[in-house]
Short mmCIF file of C-alpha atoms in Angstrom, two decimals:
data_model
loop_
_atom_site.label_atom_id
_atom_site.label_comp_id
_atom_site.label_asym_id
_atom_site.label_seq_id
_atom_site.Cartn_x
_atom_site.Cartn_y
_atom_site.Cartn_z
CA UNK A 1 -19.02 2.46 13.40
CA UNK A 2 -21.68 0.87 11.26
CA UNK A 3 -21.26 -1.69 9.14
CA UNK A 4 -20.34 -2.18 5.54
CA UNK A 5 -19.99 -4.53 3.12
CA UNK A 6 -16.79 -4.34 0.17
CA UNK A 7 -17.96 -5.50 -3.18
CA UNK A 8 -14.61 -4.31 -4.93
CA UNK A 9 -10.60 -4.01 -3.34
CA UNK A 10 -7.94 -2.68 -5.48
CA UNK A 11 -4.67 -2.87 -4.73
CA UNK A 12 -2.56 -0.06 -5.83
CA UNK A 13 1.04 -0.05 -5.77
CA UNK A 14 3.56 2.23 -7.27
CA UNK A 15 7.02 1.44 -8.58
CA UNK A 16 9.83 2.95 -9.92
CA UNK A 17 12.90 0.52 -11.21
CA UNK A 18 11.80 -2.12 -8.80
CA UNK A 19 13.18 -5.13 -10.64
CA UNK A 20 14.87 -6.84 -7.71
CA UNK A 21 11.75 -6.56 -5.28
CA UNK A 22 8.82 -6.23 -7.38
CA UNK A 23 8.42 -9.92 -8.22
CA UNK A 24 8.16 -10.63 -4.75
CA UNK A 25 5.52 -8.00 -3.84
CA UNK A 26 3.49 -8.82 -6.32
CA UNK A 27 3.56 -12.36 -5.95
CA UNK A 28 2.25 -11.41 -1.95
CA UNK A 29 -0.55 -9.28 -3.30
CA UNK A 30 -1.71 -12.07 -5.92
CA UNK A 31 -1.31 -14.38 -2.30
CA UNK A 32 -3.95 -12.06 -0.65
CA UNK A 33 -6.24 -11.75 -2.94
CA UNK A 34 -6.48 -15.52 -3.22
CA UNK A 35 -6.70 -16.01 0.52
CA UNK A 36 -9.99 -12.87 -0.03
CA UNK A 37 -11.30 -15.34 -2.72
CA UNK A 38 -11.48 -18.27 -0.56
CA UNK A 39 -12.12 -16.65 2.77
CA UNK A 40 -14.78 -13.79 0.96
CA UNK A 41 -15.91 -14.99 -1.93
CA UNK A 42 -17.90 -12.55 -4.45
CA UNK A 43 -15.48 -10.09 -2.98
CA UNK A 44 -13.66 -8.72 -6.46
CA UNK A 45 -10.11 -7.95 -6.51
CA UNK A 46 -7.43 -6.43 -8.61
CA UNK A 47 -3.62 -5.36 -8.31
CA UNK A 48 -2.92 -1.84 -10.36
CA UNK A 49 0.49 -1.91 -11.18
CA UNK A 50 2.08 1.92 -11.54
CA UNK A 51 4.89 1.83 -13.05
CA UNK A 52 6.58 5.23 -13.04
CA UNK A 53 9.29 6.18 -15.71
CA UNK A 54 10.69 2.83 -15.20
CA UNK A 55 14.21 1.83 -17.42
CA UNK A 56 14.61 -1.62 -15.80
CA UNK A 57 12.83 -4.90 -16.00
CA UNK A 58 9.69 -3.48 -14.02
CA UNK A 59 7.88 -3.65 -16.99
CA UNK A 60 8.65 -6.61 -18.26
CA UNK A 61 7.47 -8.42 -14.60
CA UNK A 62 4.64 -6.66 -14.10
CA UNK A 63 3.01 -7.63 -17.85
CA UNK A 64 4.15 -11.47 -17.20
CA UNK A 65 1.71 -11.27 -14.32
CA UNK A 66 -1.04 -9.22 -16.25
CA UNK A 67 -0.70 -12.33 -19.15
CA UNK A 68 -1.12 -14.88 -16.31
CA UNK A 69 -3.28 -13.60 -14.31
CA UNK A 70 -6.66 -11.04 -15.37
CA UNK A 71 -6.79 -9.63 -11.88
CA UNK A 72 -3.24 -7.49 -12.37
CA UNK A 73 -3.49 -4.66 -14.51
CA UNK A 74 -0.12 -2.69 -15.46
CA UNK A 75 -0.73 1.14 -15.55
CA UNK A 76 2.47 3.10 -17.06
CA UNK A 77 3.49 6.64 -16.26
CA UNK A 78 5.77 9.09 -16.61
CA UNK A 79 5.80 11.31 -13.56
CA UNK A 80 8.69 10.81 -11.18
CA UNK A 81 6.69 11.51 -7.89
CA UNK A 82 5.14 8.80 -5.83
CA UNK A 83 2.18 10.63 -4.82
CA UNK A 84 0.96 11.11 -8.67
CA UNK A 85 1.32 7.75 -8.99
CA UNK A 86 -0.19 6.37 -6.42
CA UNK A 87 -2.76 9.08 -7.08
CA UNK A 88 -3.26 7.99 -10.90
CA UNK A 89 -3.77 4.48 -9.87
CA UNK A 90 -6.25 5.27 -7.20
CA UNK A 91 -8.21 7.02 -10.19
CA UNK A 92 -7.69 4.56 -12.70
CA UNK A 93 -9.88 1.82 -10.04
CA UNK A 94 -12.30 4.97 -9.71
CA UNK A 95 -12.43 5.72 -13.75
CA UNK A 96 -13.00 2.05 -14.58
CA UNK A 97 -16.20 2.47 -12.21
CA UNK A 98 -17.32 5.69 -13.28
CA UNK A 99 -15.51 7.47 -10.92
CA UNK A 100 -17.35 7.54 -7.89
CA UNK A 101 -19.09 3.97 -8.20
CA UNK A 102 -20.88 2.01 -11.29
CA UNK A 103 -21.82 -1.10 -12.38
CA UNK A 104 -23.85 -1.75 -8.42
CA UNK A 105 -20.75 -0.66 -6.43
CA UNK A 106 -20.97 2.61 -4.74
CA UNK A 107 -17.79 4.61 -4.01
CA UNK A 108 -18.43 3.60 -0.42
CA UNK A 109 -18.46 -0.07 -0.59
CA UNK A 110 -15.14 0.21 -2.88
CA UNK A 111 -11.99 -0.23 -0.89
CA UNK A 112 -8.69 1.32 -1.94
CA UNK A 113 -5.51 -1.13 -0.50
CA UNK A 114 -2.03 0.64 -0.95
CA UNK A 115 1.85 -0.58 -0.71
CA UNK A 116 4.94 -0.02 -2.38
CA UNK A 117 6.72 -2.49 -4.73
CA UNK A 118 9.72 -2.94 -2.24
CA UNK A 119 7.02 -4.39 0.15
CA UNK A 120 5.42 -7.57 0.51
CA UNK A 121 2.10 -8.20 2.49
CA UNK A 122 0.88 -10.66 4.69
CA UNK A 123 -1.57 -13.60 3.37
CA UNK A 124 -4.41 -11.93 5.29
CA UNK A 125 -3.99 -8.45 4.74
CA UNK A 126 -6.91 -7.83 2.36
CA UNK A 127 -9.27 -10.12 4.53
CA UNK A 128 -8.30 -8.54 7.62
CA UNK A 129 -8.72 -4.86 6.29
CA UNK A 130 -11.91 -6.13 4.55
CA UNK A 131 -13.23 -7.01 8.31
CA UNK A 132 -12.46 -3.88 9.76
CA UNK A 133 -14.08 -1.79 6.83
CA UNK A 134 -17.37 -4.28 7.35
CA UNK A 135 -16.99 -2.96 10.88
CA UNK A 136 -17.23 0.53 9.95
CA UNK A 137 -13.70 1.89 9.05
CA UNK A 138 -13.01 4.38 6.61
CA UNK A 139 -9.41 3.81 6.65
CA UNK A 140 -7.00 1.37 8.27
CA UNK A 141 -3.42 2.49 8.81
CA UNK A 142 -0.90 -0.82 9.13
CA UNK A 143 2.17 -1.00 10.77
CA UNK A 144 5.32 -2.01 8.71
CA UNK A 145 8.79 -3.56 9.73
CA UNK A 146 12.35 -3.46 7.87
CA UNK A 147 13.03 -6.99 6.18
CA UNK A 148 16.12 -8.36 8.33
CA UNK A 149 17.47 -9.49 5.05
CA UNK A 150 19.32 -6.87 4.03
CA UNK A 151 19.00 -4.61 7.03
CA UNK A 152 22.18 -3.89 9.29
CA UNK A 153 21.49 -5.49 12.44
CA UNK A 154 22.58 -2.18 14.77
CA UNK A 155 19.31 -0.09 12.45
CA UNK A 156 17.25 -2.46 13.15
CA UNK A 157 17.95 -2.66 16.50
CA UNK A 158 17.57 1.34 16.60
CA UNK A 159 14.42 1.03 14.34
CA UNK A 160 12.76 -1.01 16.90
CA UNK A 161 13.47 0.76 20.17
CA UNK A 162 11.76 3.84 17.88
CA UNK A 163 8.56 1.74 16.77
CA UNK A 164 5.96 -0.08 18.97
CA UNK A 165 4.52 -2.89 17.03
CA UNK A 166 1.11 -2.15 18.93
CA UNK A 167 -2.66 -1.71 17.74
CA UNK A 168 -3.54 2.03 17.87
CA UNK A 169 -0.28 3.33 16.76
CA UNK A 170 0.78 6.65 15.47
CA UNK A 171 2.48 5.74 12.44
CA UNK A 172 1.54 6.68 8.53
CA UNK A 173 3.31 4.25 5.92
CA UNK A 174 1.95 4.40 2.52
CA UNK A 175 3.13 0.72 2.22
CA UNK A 176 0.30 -0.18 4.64
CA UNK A 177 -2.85 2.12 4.19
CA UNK A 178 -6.23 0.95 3.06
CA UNK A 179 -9.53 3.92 2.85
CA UNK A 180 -13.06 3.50 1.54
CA UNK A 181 -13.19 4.90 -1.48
CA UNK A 182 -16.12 7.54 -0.93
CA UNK A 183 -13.51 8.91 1.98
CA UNK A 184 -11.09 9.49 -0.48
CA UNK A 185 -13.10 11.14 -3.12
CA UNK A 186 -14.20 13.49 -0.19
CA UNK A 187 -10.65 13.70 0.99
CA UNK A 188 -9.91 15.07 -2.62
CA UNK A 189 -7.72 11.57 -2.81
CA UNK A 190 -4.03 11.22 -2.38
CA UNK A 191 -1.87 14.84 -3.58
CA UNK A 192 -0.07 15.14 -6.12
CA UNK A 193 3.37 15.34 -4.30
CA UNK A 194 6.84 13.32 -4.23
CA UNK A 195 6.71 12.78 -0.65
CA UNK A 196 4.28 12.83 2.34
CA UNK A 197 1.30 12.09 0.06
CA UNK A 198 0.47 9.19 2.62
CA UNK A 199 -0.08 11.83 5.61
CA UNK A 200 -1.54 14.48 4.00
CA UNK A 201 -4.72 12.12 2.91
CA UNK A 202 -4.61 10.99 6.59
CA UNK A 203 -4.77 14.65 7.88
CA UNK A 204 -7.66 15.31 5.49
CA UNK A 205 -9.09 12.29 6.88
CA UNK A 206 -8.85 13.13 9.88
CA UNK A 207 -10.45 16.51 9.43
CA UNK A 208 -13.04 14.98 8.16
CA UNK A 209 -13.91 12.92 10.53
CA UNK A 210 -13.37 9.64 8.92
CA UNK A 211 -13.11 6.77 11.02
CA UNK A 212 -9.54 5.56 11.38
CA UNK A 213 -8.15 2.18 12.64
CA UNK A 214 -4.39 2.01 13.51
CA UNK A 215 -3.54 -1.70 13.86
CA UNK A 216 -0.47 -4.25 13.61
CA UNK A 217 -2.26 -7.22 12.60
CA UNK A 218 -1.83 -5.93 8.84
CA UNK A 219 2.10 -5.93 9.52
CA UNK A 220 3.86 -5.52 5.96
CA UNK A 221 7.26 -6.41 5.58
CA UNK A 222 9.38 -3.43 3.57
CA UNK A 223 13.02 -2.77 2.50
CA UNK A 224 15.33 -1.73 4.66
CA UNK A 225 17.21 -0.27 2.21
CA UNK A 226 18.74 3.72 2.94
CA UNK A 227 19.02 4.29 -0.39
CA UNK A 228 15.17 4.69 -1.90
CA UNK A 229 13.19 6.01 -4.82
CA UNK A 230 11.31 8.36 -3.33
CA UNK A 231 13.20 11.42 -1.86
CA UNK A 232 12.42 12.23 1.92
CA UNK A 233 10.77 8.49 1.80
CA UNK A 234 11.23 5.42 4.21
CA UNK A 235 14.73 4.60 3.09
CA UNK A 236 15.30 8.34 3.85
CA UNK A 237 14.27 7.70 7.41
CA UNK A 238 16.42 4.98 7.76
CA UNK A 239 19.67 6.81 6.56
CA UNK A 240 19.26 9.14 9.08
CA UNK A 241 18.37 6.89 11.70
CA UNK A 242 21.67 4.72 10.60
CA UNK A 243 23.60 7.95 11.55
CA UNK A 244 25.89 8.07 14.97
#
């Protein structure tokens, strides 16, 4: 894999009536992109905010960080489907560019970070995706682990005997998923879907012949709630793993 530079990250997070965890996510993602300031600096950052048909306090979070901080940028929509909406804030980044790179950043030294507003990432997880894109990667595909707060101790148990915590996994979590943005443009980006948007980019990846980095040292912490947003999701996994 040859190497190259990111000028630009965006981080890209969808949410639908998150008001009890998306405080905390985005307070992780405004973390990381310090951490990329001081560890990378001239690297550029900003948090896209997607806030599908929300009727809770989402809104109301998400602009108090927009006012403090010029980096988070609240995008609202109306489509009740987590792959438009992480789709349409994918584009918005590419839009703001010129779609596939202005303003002396190509597509392919643009890097797309994803997670979901029930999530919260590590201090390092820009920086660390950052390296492996300077190493060559066209996407990286994190691991992700149920928060033990909240989680019954017997599906978490059961969750864990199911998932290695290993570098080179197998898994796809839209939580955890970073691409180059010229990948995903030739990918034809994420579909328009409610569910299994995250795997069907991968597959297209794949196809392609993009070069793909499965690794744990991104680890993102998510819900473990069984009861989620997005049908046939994560918490939809869980249910049925809670099952006898």
């Amino acid at each position: 894999m040859g190497a190259t530079r990111i000028d630009k990250v965006a981080v890209v997070i969808p949410a639908h009536n998150e008001e009890q965890a998306l405080e905390r996510a985005l307070t992780s993602a405004g973390t990381a992109a310090d951490r990329l300031a001081v560890d990378s600096p001239g690297t550029e950052a900003e948090v896209v905010i997607v806030l599908d048909a929300c009727t809770d306090r989402s809104l109301e979070i998400a602009a108090g960080f927009a006012a403090r901080d010029l980096r988070f940028r609240v995008l609202p929509v109306g489509f009740h489907s987590v792959g438009k909406s992480r789709r349409a804030g994918c584009g918005a980044v590419l839009e703001s560019l010129g779609g596939s790179g202005a303003a002396g950043i190509p597509a392919r030294r643009l890097w797309l970070a994803n997670t979901d507003a029930d999530s919260q990432v590590p201090e390092d997880w820009l920086l660390r995706q950052l390296e492996l894109a300077a190493a060559g990667a066209d996407l990286v595909l994190g691991s992700v682990e149920p928060d033990a707060h909240g989680t019954h101790h017997e599906l978490l148990a059961r969750w864990h005997a199911r998932h290695a915590l290993a570098e080179d996994h197998p898994h796809v979590h839209g939580a955890n998923l970073g691409v180059r943005a010229s990948a995903y443009l030739a990918a034809g980006g994420f579909p328009g879907i409610d569910r299994d948007e995250d795997r069907i980019l991968v597959e297209r990846l794949r196809a392609g012949g993009a070069a793909i980095v499965s690794t744990d040292t991104t680890r993102v912490l998510t819900s473990g709630r069984t009861s989620g947003r997005a049908p046939g999701g994560f918490a939809a996994y869980l249910l049925a793993l809670a099952q006898p």
